[in-house]
PDB file of N, CA and C in Angstrom:
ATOM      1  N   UNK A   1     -27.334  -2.595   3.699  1.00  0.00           N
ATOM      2  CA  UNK A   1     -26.775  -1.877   2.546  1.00  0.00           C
ATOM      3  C   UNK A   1     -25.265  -2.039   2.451  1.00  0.00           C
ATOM      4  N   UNK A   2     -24.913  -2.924   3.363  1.00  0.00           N
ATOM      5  CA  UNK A   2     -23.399  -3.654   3.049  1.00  0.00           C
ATOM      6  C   UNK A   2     -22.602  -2.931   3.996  1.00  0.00           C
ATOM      7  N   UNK A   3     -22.793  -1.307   4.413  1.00  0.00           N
ATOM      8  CA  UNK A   3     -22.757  -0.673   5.456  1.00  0.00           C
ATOM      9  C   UNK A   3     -21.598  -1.183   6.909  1.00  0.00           C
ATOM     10  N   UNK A   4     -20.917  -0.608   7.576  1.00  0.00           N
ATOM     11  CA  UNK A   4     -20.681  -1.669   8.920  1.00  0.00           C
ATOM     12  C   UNK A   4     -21.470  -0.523  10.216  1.00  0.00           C
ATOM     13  N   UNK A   5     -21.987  -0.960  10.764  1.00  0.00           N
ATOM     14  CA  UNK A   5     -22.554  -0.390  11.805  1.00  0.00           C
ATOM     15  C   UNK A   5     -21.470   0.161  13.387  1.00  0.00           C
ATOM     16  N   UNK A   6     -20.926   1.054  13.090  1.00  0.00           N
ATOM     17  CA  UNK A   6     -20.447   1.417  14.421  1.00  0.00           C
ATOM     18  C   UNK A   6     -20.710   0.699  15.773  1.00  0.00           C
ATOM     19  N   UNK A   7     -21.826   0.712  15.896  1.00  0.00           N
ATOM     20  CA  UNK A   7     -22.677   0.365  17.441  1.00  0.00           C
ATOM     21  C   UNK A   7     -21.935  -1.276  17.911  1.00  0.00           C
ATOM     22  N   UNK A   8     -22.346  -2.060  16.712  1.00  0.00           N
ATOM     23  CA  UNK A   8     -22.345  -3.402  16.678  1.00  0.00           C
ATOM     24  C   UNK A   8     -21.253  -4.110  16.477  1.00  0.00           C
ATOM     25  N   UNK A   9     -19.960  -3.297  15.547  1.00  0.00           N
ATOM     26  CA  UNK A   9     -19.534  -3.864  15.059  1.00  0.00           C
ATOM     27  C   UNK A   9     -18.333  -4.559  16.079  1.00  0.00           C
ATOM     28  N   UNK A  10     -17.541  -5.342  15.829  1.00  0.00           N
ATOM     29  CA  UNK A  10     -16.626  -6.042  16.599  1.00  0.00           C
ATOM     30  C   UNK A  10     -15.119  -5.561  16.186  1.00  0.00           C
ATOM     31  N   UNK A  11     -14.053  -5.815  17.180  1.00  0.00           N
ATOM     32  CA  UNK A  11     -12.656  -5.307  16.545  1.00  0.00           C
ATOM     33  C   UNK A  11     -12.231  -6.043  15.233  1.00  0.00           C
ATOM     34  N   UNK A  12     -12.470  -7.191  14.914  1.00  0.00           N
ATOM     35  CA  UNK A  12     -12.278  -7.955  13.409  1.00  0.00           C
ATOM     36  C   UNK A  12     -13.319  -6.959  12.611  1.00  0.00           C
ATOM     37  N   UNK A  13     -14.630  -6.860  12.636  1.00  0.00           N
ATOM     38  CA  UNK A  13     -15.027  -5.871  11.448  1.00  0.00           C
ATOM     39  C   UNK A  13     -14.529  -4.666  11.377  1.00  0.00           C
ATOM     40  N   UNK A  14     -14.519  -4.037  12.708  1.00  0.00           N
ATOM     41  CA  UNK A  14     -13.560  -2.521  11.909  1.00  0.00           C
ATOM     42  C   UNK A  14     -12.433  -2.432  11.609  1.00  0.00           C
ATOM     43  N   UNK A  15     -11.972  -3.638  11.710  1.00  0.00           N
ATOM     44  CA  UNK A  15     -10.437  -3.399  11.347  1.00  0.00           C
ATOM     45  C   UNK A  15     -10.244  -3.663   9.860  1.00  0.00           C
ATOM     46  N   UNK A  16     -11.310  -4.040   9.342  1.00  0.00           N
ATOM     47  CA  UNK A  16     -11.986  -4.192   7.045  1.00  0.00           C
ATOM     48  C   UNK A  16     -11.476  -2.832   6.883  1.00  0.00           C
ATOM     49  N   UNK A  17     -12.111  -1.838   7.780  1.00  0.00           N
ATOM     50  CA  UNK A  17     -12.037  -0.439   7.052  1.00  0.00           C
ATOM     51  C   UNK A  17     -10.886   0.223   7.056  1.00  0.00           C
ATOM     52  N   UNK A  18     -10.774   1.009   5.988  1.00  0.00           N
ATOM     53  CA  UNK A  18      -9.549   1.857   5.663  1.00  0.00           C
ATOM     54  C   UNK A  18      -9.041   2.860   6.625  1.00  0.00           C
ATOM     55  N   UNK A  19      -8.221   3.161   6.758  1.00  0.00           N
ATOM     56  CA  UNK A  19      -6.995   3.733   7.937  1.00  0.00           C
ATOM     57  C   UNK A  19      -7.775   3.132   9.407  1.00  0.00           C
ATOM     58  N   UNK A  20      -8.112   2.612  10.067  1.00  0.00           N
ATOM     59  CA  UNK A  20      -8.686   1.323  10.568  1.00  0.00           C
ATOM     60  C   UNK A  20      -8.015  -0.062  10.731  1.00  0.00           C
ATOM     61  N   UNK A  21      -6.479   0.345  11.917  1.00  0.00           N
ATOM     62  CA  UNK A  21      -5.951  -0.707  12.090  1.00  0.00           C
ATOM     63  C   UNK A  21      -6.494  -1.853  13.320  1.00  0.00           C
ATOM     64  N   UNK A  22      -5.959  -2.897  13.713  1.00  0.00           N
ATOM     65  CA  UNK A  22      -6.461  -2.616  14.808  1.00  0.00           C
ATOM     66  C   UNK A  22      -6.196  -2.739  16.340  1.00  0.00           C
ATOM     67  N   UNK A  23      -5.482  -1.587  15.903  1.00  0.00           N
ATOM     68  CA  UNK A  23      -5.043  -1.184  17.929  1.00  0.00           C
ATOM     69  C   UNK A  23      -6.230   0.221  17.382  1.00  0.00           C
ATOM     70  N   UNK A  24      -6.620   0.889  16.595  1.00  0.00           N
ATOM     71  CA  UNK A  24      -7.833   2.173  16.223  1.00  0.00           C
ATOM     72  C   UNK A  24      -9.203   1.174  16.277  1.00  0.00           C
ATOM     73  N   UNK A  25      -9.157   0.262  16.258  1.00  0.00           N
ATOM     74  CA  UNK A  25     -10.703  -0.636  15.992  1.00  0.00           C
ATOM     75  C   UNK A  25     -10.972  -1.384  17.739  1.00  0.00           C
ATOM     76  N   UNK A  26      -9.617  -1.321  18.257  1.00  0.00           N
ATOM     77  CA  UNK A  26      -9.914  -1.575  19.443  1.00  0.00           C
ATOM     78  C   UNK A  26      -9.682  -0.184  20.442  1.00  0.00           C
ATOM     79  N   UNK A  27      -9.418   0.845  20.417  1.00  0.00           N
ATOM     80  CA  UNK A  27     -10.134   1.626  20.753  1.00  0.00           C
ATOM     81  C   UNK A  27     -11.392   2.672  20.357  1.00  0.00           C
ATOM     82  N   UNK A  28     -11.838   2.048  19.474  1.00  0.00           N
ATOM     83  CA  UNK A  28     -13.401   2.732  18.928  1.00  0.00           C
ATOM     84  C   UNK A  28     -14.249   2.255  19.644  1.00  0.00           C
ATOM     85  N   UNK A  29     -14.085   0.397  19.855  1.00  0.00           N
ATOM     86  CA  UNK A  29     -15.027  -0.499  20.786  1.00  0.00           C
ATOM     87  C   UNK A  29     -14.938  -0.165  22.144  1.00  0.00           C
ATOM     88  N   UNK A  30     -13.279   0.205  22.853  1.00  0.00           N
ATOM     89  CA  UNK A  30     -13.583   0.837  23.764  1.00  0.00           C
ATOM     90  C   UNK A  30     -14.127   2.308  24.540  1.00  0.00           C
ATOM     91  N   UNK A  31     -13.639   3.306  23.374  1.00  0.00           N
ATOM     92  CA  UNK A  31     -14.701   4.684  23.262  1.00  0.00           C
ATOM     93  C   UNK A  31     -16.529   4.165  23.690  1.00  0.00           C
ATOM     94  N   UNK A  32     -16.786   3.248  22.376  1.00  0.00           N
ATOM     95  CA  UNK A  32     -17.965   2.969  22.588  1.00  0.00           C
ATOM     96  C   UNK A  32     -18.486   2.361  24.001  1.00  0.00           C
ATOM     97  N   UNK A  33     -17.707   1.656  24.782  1.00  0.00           N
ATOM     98  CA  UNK A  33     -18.485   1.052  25.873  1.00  0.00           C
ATOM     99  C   UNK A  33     -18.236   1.976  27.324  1.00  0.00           C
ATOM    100  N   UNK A  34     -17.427   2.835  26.434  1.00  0.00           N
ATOM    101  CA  UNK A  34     -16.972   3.847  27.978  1.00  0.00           C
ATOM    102  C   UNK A  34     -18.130   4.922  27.528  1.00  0.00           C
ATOM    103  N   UNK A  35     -18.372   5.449  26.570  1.00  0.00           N
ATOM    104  CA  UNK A  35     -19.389   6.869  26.350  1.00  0.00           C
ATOM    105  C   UNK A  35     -20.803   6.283  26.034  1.00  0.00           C
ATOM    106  N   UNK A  36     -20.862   5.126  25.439  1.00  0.00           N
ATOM    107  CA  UNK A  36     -22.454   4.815  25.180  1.00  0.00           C
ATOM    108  C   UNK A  36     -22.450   4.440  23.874  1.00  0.00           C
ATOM    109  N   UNK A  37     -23.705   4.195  22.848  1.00  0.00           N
ATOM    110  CA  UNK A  37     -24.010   4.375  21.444  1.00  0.00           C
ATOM    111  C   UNK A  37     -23.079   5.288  20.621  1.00  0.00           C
ATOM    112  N   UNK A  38     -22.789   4.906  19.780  1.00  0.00           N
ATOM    113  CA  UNK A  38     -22.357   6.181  18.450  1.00  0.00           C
ATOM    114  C   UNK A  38     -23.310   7.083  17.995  1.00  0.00           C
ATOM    115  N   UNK A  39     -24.046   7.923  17.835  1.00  0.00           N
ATOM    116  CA  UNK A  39     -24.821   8.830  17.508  1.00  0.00           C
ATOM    117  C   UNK A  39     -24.705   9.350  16.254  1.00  0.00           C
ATOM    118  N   UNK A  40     -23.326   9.664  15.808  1.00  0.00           N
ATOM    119  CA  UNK A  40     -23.196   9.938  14.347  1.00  0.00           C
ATOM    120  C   UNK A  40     -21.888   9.969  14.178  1.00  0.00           C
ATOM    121  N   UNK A  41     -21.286   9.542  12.748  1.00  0.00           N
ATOM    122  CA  UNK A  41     -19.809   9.406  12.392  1.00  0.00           C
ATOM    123  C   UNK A  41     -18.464  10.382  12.888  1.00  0.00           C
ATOM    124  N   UNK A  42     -19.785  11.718  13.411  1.00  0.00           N
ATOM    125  CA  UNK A  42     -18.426  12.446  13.814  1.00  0.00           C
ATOM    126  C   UNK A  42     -18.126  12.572  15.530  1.00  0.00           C
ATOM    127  N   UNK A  43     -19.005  11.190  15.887  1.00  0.00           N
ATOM    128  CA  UNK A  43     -18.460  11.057  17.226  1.00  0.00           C
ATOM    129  C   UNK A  43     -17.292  10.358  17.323  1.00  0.00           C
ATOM    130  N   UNK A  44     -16.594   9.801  16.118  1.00  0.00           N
ATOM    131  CA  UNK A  44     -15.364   8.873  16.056  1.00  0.00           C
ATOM    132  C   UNK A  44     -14.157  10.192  16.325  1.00  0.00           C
ATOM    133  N   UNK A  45     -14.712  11.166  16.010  1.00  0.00           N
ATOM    134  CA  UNK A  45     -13.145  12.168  16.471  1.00  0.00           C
ATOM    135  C   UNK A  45     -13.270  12.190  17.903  1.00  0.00           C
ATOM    136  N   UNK A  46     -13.990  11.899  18.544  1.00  0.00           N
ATOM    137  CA  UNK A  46     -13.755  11.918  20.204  1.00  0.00           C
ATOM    138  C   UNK A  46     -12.630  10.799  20.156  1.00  0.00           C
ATOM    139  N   UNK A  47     -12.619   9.830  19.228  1.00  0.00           N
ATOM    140  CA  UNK A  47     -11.339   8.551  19.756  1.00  0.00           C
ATOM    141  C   UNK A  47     -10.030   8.760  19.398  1.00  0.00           C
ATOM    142  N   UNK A  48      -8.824   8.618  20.180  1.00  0.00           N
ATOM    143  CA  UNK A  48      -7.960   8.877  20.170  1.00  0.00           C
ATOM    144  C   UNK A  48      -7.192   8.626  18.704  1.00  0.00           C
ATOM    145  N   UNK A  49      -6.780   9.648  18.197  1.00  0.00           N
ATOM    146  CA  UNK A  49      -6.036   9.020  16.537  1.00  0.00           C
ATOM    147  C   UNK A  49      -6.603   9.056  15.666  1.00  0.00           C
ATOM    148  N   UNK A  50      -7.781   9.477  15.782  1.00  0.00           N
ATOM    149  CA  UNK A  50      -9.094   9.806  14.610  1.00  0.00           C
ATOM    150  C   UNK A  50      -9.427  11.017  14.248  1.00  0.00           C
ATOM    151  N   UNK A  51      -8.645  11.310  13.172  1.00  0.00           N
ATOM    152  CA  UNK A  51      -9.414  12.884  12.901  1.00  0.00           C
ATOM    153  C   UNK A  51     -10.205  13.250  11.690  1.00  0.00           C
ATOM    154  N   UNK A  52     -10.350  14.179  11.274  1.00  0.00           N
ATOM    155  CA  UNK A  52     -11.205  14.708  10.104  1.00  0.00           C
ATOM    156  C   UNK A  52     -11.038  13.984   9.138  1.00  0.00           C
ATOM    157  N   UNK A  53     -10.024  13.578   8.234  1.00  0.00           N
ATOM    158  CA  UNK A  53      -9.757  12.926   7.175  1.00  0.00           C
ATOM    159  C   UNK A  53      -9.926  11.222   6.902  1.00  0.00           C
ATOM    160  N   UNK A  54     -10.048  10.771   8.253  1.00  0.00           N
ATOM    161  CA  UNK A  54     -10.175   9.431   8.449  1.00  0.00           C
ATOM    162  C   UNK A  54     -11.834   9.205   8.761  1.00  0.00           C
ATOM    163  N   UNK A  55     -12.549  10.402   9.450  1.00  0.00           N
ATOM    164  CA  UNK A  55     -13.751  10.719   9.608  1.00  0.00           C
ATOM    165  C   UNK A  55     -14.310  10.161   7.836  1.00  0.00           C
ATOM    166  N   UNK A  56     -13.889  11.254   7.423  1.00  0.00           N
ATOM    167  CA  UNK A  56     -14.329  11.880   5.935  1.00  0.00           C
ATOM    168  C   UNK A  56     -14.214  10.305   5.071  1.00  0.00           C
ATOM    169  N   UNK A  57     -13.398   9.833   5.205  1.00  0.00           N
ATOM    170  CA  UNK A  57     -13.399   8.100   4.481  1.00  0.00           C
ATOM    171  C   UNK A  57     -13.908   7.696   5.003  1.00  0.00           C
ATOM    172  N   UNK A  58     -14.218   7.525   6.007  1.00  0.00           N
ATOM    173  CA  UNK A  58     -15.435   6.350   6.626  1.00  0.00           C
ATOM    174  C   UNK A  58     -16.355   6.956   6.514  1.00  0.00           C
ATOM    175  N   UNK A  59     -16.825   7.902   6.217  1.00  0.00           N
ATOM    176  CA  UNK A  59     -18.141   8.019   6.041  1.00  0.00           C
ATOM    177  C   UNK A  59     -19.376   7.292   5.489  1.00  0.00           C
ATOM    178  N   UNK A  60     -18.967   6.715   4.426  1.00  0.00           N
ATOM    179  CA  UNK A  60     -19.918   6.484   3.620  1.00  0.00           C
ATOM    180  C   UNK A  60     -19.605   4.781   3.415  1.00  0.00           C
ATOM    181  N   UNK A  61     -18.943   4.165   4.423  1.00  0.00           N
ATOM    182  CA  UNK A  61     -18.750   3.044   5.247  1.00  0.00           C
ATOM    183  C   UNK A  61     -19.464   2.595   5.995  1.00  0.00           C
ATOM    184  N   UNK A  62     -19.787   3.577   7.016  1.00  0.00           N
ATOM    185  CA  UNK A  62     -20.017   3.435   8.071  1.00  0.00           C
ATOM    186  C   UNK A  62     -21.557   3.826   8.351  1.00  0.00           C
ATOM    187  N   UNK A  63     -22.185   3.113   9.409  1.00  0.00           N
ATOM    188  CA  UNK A  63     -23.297   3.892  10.109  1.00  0.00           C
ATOM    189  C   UNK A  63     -23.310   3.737  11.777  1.00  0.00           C
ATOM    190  N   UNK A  64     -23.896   5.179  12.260  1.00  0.00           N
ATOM    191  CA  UNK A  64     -23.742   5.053  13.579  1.00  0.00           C
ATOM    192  C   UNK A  64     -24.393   4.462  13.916  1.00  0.00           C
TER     193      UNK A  64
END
């Protein structure tokens, strides 16, 4: 659905998305391999520099 998948994605794809630079796209990949799977979009506020409002835009970007 055109979607980027959290789980899968690589530091070049998250770095497409909005406020999503990427020194934030390379620590999402590393969140992810230190805690496990993404479970749902609002496990991205566990990563450093990510809060509610950046949550709230990726939402409908993104899948865990």
């Amino acid at each position: 659905d055109g979607r980027i998948d959290l789980n899968t994605a690589d530091v070049a794809t998250l770095d497409t998305l909005p406020r999503i630079g990427p020194a934030m796209a390379e620590r999402i990949v590393e969140w992810r391999e230190a805690n496990g799977p993404i479970r749902s979009v609002d496990d991205l506020l566990a990563v450093s520099g990510i809060g509610a409002k950046t949550v709230e835009a990726l939402r409908p970007l993104v899948v865990p």
